[in-house]
mmCIF file of C-alpha atoms in Angstrom:
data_model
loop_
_atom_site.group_PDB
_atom_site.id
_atom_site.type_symbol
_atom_site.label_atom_id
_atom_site.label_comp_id
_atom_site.label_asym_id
_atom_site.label_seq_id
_atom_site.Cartn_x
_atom_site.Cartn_y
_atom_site.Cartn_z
ATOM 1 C CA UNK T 1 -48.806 21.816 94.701
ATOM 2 C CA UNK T 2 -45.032 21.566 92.714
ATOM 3 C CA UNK T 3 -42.585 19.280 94.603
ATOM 4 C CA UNK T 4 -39.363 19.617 94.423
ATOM 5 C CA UNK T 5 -35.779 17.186 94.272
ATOM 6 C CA UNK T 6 -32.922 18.614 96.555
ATOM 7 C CA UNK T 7 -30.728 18.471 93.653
ATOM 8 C CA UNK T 8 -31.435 17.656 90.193
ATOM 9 C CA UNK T 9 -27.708 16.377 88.950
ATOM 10 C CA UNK T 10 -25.313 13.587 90.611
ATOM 11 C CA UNK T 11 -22.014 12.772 89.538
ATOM 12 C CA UNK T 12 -20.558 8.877 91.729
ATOM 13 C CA UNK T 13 -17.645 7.004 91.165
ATOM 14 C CA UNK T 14 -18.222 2.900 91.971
ATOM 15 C CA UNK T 15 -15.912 0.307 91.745
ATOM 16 C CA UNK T 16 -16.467 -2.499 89.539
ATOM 17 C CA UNK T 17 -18.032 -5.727 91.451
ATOM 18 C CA UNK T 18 -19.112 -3.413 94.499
ATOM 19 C CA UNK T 19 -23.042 -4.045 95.551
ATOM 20 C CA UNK T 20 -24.437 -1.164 97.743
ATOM 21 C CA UNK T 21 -27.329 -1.075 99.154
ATOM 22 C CA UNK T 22 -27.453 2.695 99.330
ATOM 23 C CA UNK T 23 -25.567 4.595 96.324
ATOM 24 C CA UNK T 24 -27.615 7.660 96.733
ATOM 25 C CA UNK T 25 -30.772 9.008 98.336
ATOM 26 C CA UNK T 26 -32.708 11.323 96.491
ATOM 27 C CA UNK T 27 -34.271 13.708 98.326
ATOM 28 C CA UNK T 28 -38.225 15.457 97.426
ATOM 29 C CA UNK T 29 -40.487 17.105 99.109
ATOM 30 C CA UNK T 30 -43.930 17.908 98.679
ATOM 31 C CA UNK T 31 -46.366 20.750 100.513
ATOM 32 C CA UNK T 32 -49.495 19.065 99.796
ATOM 33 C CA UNK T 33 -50.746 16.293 102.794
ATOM 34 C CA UNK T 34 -52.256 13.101 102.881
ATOM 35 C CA UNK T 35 -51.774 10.740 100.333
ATOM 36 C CA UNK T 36 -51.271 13.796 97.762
ATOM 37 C CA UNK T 37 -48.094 14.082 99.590
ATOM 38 C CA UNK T 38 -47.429 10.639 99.111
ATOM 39 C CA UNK T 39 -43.623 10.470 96.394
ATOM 40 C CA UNK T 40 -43.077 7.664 93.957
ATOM 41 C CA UNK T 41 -39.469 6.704 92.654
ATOM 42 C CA UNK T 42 -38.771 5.196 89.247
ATOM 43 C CA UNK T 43 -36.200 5.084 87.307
ATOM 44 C CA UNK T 44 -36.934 5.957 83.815
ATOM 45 C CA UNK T 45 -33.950 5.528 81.407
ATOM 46 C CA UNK T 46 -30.283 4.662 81.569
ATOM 47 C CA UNK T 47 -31.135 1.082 83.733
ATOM 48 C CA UNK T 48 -29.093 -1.120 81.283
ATOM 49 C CA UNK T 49 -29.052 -4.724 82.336
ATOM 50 C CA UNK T 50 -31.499 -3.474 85.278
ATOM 51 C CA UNK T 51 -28.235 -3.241 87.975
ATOM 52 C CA UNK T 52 -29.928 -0.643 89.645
ATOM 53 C CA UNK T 53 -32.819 0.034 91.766
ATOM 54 C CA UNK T 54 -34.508 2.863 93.559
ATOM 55 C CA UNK T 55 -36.578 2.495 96.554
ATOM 56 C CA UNK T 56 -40.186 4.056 97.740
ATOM 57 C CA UNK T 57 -37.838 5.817 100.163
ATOM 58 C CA UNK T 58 -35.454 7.513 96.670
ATOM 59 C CA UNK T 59 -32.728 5.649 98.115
ATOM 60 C CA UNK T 60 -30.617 4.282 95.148
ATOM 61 C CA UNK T 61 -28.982 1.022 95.126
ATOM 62 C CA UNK T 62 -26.687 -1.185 92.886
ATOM 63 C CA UNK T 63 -28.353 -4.829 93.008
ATOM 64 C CA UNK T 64 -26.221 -6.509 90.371
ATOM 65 C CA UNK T 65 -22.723 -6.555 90.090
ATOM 66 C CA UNK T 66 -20.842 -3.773 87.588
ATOM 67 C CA UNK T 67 -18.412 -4.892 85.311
ATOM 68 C CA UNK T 68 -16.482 -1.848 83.839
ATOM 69 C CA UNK T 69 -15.241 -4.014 80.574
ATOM 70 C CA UNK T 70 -18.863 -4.516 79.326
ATOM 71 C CA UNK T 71 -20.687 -0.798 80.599
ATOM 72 C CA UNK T 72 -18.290 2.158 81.952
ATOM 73 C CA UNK T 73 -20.651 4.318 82.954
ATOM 74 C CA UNK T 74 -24.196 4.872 82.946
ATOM 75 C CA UNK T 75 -26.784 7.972 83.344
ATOM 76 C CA UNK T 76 -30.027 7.206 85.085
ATOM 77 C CA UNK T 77 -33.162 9.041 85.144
ATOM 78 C CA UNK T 78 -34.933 8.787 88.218
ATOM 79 C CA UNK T 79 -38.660 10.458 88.277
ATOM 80 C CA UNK T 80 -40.237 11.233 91.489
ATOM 81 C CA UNK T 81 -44.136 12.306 91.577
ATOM 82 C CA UNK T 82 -46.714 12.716 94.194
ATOM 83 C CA UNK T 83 -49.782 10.755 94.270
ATOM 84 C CA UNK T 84 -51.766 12.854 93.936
ATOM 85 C CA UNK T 85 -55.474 12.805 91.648
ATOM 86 C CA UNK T 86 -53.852 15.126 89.257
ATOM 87 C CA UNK T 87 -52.323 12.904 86.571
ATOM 88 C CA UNK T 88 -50.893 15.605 84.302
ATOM 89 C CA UNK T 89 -48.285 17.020 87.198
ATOM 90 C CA UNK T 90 -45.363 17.613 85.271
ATOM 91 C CA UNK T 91 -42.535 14.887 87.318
ATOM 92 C CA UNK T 92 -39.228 16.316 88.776
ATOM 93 C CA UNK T 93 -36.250 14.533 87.319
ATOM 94 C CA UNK T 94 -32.618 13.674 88.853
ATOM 95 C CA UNK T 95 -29.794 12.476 86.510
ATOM 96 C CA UNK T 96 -26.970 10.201 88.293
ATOM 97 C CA UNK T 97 -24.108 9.698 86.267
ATOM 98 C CA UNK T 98 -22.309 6.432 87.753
ATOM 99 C CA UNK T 99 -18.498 5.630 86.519
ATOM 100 C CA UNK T 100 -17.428 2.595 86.782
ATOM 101 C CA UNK T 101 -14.564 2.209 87.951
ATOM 102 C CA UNK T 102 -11.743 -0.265 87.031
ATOM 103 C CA UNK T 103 -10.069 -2.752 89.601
#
């Protein structure tokens, strides 16, 4: 079965030096059941310096500090897929554009 994310853009606005453990949670859902129905997060691109992390749960967190004088912004791709036998499942994808902001 095709899954599906809530919403496939995000736009945030972060203050530089601010750690949050919950920036975002991406919501997915999935009709099969079992561990078919089973979603896995990852973030595929846009990571630099690895400051951000997404959980099993598609909640998306800063873990390192932003400074807005070496990156301004950054765009993320987060995949989400089921776990299901079928390898070739074509992944949904949500872009998060984070702005740093200046303080």
């Amino acid at each position: 079965n095709k899954f599906a994310v809530s919403v496939a853009m995000f736009d945030v606005k972060l203050s530089e030096n601010t750690l949050s453990p919950q920036l975002l949670v991406l919501n997915a859902s999935d009709a099969d059941s079992g561990t078919n129905a089973e979603l896995v997060y990852r973030i595929t691109s846009g990571n630099v310096g690895n400051k951000f992390a997404v959980s099993s749960t598609g909640v998306v967190s800063v873990n390192q500090s932003l400074d807005r004088e070496s990156v301004s912004s950054y765009l993320l791709s987060v995949e989400v897929r089921d776990s299901g036998r079928q390898q070739s499942v074509i992944p949904a994808v949500a872009t998060i554009n984070v702005t740093v902001l200046d303080v």
